[in-house]
Amino acid sequence: MMLRNTTKLFRYQIKLCSSVTTRLVNSDAYEKLGPFKEFFDEEKNWGVLELRPKRRPGREWQKEELRLKSNTDLHKLWYILLKERNMLYTMREAYVTRGESGFPNEERIDRVKMSMENLQDIIAERNNAFYELETGMKAEPTKRRVTSILGFTYDKQVEEHALPHEVTGKKEYEIPYLDDDAYMMQKLWKEKKYWQNIELENMKLLEEQKTENDVKHRRSLRITYNDISQVKGLRYK
């Protein structure tokens, strides 16, 4: 019995020493990075399951806030967001490589992505306003309405071709009348969206009927599901 306890204590000391040694090596390597430390997360955030409230990031940048900034400030903010996104991707890949349980506060990636999308929309607004003032045309590429083989009509960006459509015989355009296959596809698609809307209304009604006691004691909650998205909540939009 005494030998067994001694063995356990020895193994625990080896494990503790190895973890401390690994952390010291990582810390030394982190300090040697110099200015490249900006492309990695802070050392205090390593190995934690969730960031502390003081270290958690805020919300994403709103369009109303970005409209008040100059082009120079938007350019600097884009570089900061790009560097933050690359840092988060690097740290997430490091967690996956090391087999960690989870990347702490992964919603940071979504907030950076939303901020970059809002910033791109503001830049597009300013470019369109400038080109409409100077040339009377929008800055975004020209689009035309086309119909796919499944019967869906959508706007597609115009592309350059080596030969005109009179030579190639290929031209995409909007079809006023669909063939039998495309017509049946559109009919089934509308039926699918119809039942999805009914299911969405039912899910909203069930959510509104829930009370605090129902959630606490799991009474009157849904037992069967028709789709995997219903398990995670309202996923249809």
Tab-separated table of C-alpha atoms in Angstrom:
chain	number	residue	atom	x	y	z
A	1	MET	CA	0.000	0.000	0.000
A	2	MET	CA	2.787	2.391	0.888
A	3	LEU	CA	4.584	1.555	-2.359
A	4	ARG	CA	1.419	2.252	-4.344
A	5	ASN	CA	0.931	5.665	-2.721
A	6	THR	CA	4.576	6.522	-3.344
A	7	THR	CA	4.194	5.592	-7.018
A	8	LYS	CA	1.098	7.777	-7.367
A	9	LEU	CA	2.858	10.701	-5.712
A	10	PHE	CA	5.875	10.278	-7.985
A	11	ARG	CA	3.680	10.214	-11.099
A	12	TYR	CA	1.837	13.323	-9.936
A	13	GLN	CA	5.131	15.174	-9.387
A	14	ILE	CA	6.343	14.183	-12.855
A	15	LYS	CA	3.087	15.383	-14.413
A	16	LEU	CA	3.222	18.652	-12.495
A	17	CYS	CA	6.859	19.272	-13.419
A	18	SER	CA	6.215	18.508	-17.084
A	19	SER	CA	3.276	20.936	-17.234
A	20	VAL	CA	5.289	23.679	-15.527
A	21	THR	CA	8.259	23.054	-17.817
A	22	THR	CA	6.025	23.170	-20.891
A	23	ARG	CA	4.513	26.448	-19.748
A	24	LEU	CA	7.957	27.946	-19.110
A	25	VAL	CA	9.125	26.897	-22.567
A	26	ASN	CA	5.993	28.371	-24.131
A	27	SER	CA	6.462	31.579	-22.150
A	28	ASP	CA	10.085	31.915	-23.256
A	29	ALA	CA	9.129	31.280	-26.873
A	30	TYR	CA	6.306	33.811	-26.561
A	31	GLU	CA	8.641	36.490	-25.214
A	32	LYS	CA	11.090	35.928	-28.071
A	33	LEU	CA	8.423	36.689	-30.683
A	34	GLY	CA	8.875	40.432	-30.233
A	35	PRO	CA	6.435	42.456	-32.370
A	36	PHE	CA	4.913	39.224	-33.712
A	37	LYS	CA	3.203	38.747	-30.345
A	38	GLU	CA	0.361	40.840	-31.724
A	39	PHE	CA	-0.564	37.932	-33.989
A	40	PHE	CA	-1.148	35.671	-30.956
A	41	ASP	CA	-3.553	35.938	-28.056
A	42	GLU	CA	-2.375	37.203	-24.681
A	43	GLU	CA	-0.597	34.626	-22.568
A	44	LYS	CA	-3.140	35.054	-19.755
A	45	ASN	CA	-5.840	33.698	-22.075
A	46	TRP	CA	-4.007	30.459	-22.846
A	47	GLY	CA	-5.534	27.220	-21.627
A	48	VAL	CA	-8.694	28.770	-20.156
A	49	LEU	CA	-12.187	27.533	-20.911
A	50	GLU	CA	-13.715	31.011	-20.851
A	51	LEU	CA	-12.305	34.512	-20.697
A	52	ARG	CA	-12.823	36.653	-17.642
A	53	PRO	CA	-15.534	39.334	-17.890
A	54	LYS	CA	-12.926	42.111	-18.014
A	55	ARG	CA	-11.119	40.412	-20.911
A	56	ARG	CA	-14.183	39.537	-22.958
A	57	PRO	CA	-14.652	41.579	-26.123
A	58	GLY	CA	-17.608	43.865	-26.649
A	59	ARG	CA	-20.158	43.888	-29.413
A	60	GLU	CA	-19.449	44.322	-33.102
A	61	TRP	CA	-19.069	47.701	-34.825
A	62	GLN	CA	-22.416	49.083	-35.975
A	63	LYS	CA	-22.947	50.814	-39.314
A	64	GLU	CA	-24.141	53.986	-37.588
A	65	GLU	CA	-20.810	54.230	-35.770
A	66	LEU	CA	-18.738	53.496	-38.872
A	67	ARG	CA	-20.498	56.200	-40.910
A	68	LEU	CA	-19.089	58.821	-38.542
A	69	LYS	CA	-15.474	57.825	-39.206
A	70	SER	CA	-13.193	59.061	-41.968
A	71	ASN	CA	-11.719	56.884	-44.687
A	72	THR	CA	-8.362	56.899	-42.910
A	73	ASP	CA	-9.929	55.668	-39.684
A	74	LEU	CA	-11.828	52.969	-41.568
A	75	HIS	CA	-8.602	51.823	-43.200
A	76	LYS	CA	-6.882	51.573	-39.811
A	77	LEU	CA	-9.872	49.778	-38.302
A	78	TRP	CA	-9.886	47.286	-41.180
A	79	TYR	CA	-6.249	46.439	-40.502
A	80	ILE	CA	-7.001	45.949	-36.796
A	81	LEU	CA	-9.964	43.677	-37.556
A	82	LEU	CA	-7.946	41.716	-40.097
A	83	LYS	CA	-5.125	41.185	-37.611
A	84	GLU	CA	-7.622	40.181	-34.910
A	85	ARG	CA	-9.293	37.688	-37.237
A	86	ASN	CA	-5.964	36.107	-38.187
A	87	MET	CA	-5.008	35.888	-34.515
A	88	LEU	CA	-8.275	34.150	-33.617
A	89	TYR	CA	-7.910	31.699	-36.504
A	90	THR	CA	-4.342	30.928	-35.430
A	91	MET	CA	-5.307	30.332	-31.803
A	92	ARG	CA	-8.304	28.198	-32.750
A	93	GLU	CA	-6.119	26.040	-34.985
A	94	ALA	CA	-3.614	25.721	-32.136
A	95	TYR	CA	-6.356	24.511	-29.802
A	96	VAL	CA	-7.486	21.949	-32.383
A	97	THR	CA	-3.919	20.742	-32.972
A	98	ARG	CA	-3.283	20.307	-29.245
A	99	GLY	CA	-6.584	18.479	-28.803
A	100	GLU	CA	-8.019	21.000	-26.364
A	101	SER	CA	-11.673	20.735	-25.374
A	102	GLY	CA	-12.742	24.054	-26.853
A	103	PHE	CA	-11.613	27.472	-28.011
A	104	PRO	CA	-12.545	30.095	-25.363
A	105	ASN	CA	-15.249	32.551	-26.407
A	106	GLU	CA	-15.426	31.503	-30.036
A	107	GLU	CA	-18.092	34.152	-30.624
A	108	ARG	CA	-15.207	36.620	-30.989
A	109	ILE	CA	-14.713	35.337	-34.533
A	110	ASP	CA	-18.361	36.032	-35.384
A	111	ARG	CA	-18.195	39.553	-33.977
A	112	VAL	CA	-15.064	40.358	-35.953
A	113	LYS	CA	-16.685	38.946	-39.085
A	114	MET	CA	-19.821	41.045	-38.571
A	115	SER	CA	-17.709	44.159	-38.007
A	116	MET	CA	-15.789	43.559	-41.234
A	117	GLU	CA	-19.019	43.028	-43.171
A	118	ASN	CA	-20.477	46.274	-41.819
A	119	LEU	CA	-17.275	48.112	-42.698
A	120	GLN	CA	-17.394	46.778	-46.255
A	121	ASP	CA	-20.998	47.946	-46.588
A	122	ILE	CA	-20.032	51.466	-45.506
A	123	ILE	CA	-17.173	51.564	-48.023
A	124	ALA	CA	-19.556	50.399	-50.759
A	125	GLU	CA	-22.035	53.142	-49.806
A	126	ARG	CA	-19.361	55.826	-50.109
A	127	ASN	CA	-18.076	54.476	-53.412
A	128	ASN	CA	-21.587	54.380	-54.864
A	129	ALA	CA	-22.279	57.929	-53.688
A	130	PHE	CA	-19.039	59.211	-55.251
A	131	TYR	CA	-19.537	57.438	-58.592
A	132	GLU	CA	-23.182	58.484	-58.837
A	133	LEU	CA	-22.142	62.086	-58.260
A	134	GLU	CA	-19.326	61.977	-60.824
A	135	THR	CA	-20.657	59.611	-63.501
A	136	GLY	CA	-24.303	59.007	-62.656
A	137	MET	CA	-23.643	55.257	-62.324
A	138	LYS	CA	-23.090	53.019	-59.323
A	139	ALA	CA	-19.640	51.768	-58.416
A	140	GLU	CA	-20.737	48.151	-58.009
A	141	PRO	CA	-20.512	45.873	-61.067
A	142	THR	CA	-23.485	45.640	-63.392
A	143	LYS	CA	-25.931	42.806	-62.771
A	144	ARG	CA	-28.573	41.166	-64.886
A	145	ARG	CA	-31.474	38.883	-64.041
A	146	VAL	CA	-31.044	35.283	-65.159
A	147	THR	CA	-32.995	32.058	-64.673
A	148	SER	CA	-31.276	28.834	-63.614
A	149	ILE	CA	-32.118	25.357	-64.900
A	150	LEU	CA	-34.126	24.775	-61.699
A	151	GLY	CA	-36.323	27.791	-62.381
A	152	PHE	CA	-34.854	30.210	-59.839
A	153	THR	CA	-34.562	33.812	-61.053
A	154	TYR	CA	-31.804	35.889	-59.464
A	155	ASP	CA	-29.370	38.744	-60.160
A	156	LYS	CA	-25.970	37.683	-61.483
A	157	GLN	CA	-22.885	39.842	-61.905
A	158	VAL	CA	-21.921	40.478	-65.509
A	159	GLU	CA	-18.705	38.742	-66.580
A	160	GLU	CA	-16.305	39.280	-69.463
A	161	HIS	CA	-16.104	36.666	-72.217
A	162	ALA	CA	-13.485	36.051	-74.886
A	163	LEU	CA	-16.133	35.687	-77.618
A	164	PRO	CA	-19.607	37.249	-77.977
A	165	HIS	CA	-22.705	35.172	-77.426
A	166	GLU	CA	-23.524	35.311	-81.160
A	167	VAL	CA	-20.428	33.168	-81.778
A	168	THR	CA	-20.608	30.840	-78.775
A	169	GLY	CA	-24.377	30.514	-78.788
A	170	LYS	CA	-24.465	30.756	-74.992
A	171	LYS	CA	-26.325	33.517	-73.235
A	172	GLU	CA	-27.941	33.651	-69.819
A	173	TYR	CA	-31.180	35.592	-69.536
A	174	GLU	CA	-34.470	35.603	-67.683
A	175	ILE	CA	-36.945	33.026	-68.967
A	176	PRO	CA	-40.597	34.139	-68.819
A	177	TYR	CA	-41.962	30.583	-69.122
A	178	LEU	CA	-40.422	27.509	-67.479
A	179	ASP	CA	-40.242	24.000	-68.869
A	180	ASP	CA	-41.972	21.061	-67.185
A	181	ASP	CA	-39.039	20.046	-64.962
A	182	ALA	CA	-38.325	23.578	-63.749
A	183	TYR	CA	-42.040	24.209	-63.209
A	184	MET	CA	-42.374	21.074	-61.054
A	185	MET	CA	-39.248	22.049	-59.114
A	186	GLN	CA	-40.674	25.481	-58.333
A	187	LYS	CA	-43.990	23.975	-57.318
A	188	LEU	CA	-42.352	21.547	-54.881
A	189	TRP	CA	-40.067	24.297	-53.571
A	190	LYS	CA	-43.009	26.575	-52.795
A	191	GLU	CA	-44.751	23.704	-51.032
A	192	LYS	CA	-41.637	23.077	-48.931
A	193	LYS	CA	-41.351	26.747	-47.950
A	194	TYR	CA	-45.069	26.783	-47.113
A	195	TRP	CA	-44.725	23.943	-44.602
A	196	GLN	CA	-41.554	25.474	-43.199
A	197	ASN	CA	-43.420	28.704	-42.492
A	198	ILE	CA	-46.189	26.772	-40.746
A	199	GLU	CA	-43.617	24.940	-38.640
A	200	LEU	CA	-41.930	28.245	-37.812
A	201	GLU	CA	-45.192	29.748	-36.611
A	202	ASN	CA	-45.844	26.682	-34.461
A	203	MET	CA	-42.383	26.919	-32.922
A	204	LYS	CA	-42.877	30.623	-32.168
A	205	LEU	CA	-46.224	29.839	-30.544
A	206	LEU	CA	-44.650	27.159	-28.351
A	207	GLU	CA	-41.896	29.569	-27.310
A	208	GLU	CA	-44.431	32.241	-26.380
A	209	GLN	CA	-46.494	29.797	-24.319
A	210	LYS	CA	-43.536	28.760	-22.192
A	211	THR	CA	-43.406	30.008	-18.635
A	212	GLU	CA	-40.569	30.121	-16.146
A	213	ASN	CA	-41.912	27.082	-14.303
A	214	ASP	CA	-42.231	25.114	-17.535
A	215	VAL	CA	-38.587	25.696	-18.330
A	216	LYS	CA	-37.501	25.046	-14.756
A	217	HIS	CA	-39.424	21.796	-14.318
A	218	ARG	CA	-39.405	20.858	-18.026
A	219	ARG	CA	-43.156	20.701	-18.189
A	220	SER	CA	-45.099	21.161	-21.412
A	221	LEU	CA	-41.861	21.133	-23.373
A	222	ARG	CA	-41.547	19.627	-26.784
A	223	ILE	CA	-40.721	15.918	-26.887
A	224	THR	CA	-40.659	15.075	-30.603
A	225	TYR	CA	-38.964	17.056	-33.371
A	226	ASN	CA	-39.416	17.039	-37.128
A	227	ASP	CA	-36.084	18.628	-37.981
A	228	ILE	CA	-32.629	18.854	-36.402
A	229	SER	CA	-32.798	22.664	-36.454
A	230	GLN	CA	-35.713	22.553	-34.005
A	231	VAL	CA	-33.484	21.010	-31.351
A	232	LYS	CA	-31.216	24.060	-31.300
A	233	GLY	CA	-34.073	26.559	-31.346
A	234	LEU	CA	-35.493	28.875	-33.962
A	235	ARG	CA	-33.108	28.513	-36.884
A	236	TYR	CA	-35.394	29.482	-39.738
A	237	LYS	CA	-35.298	33.093	-40.842
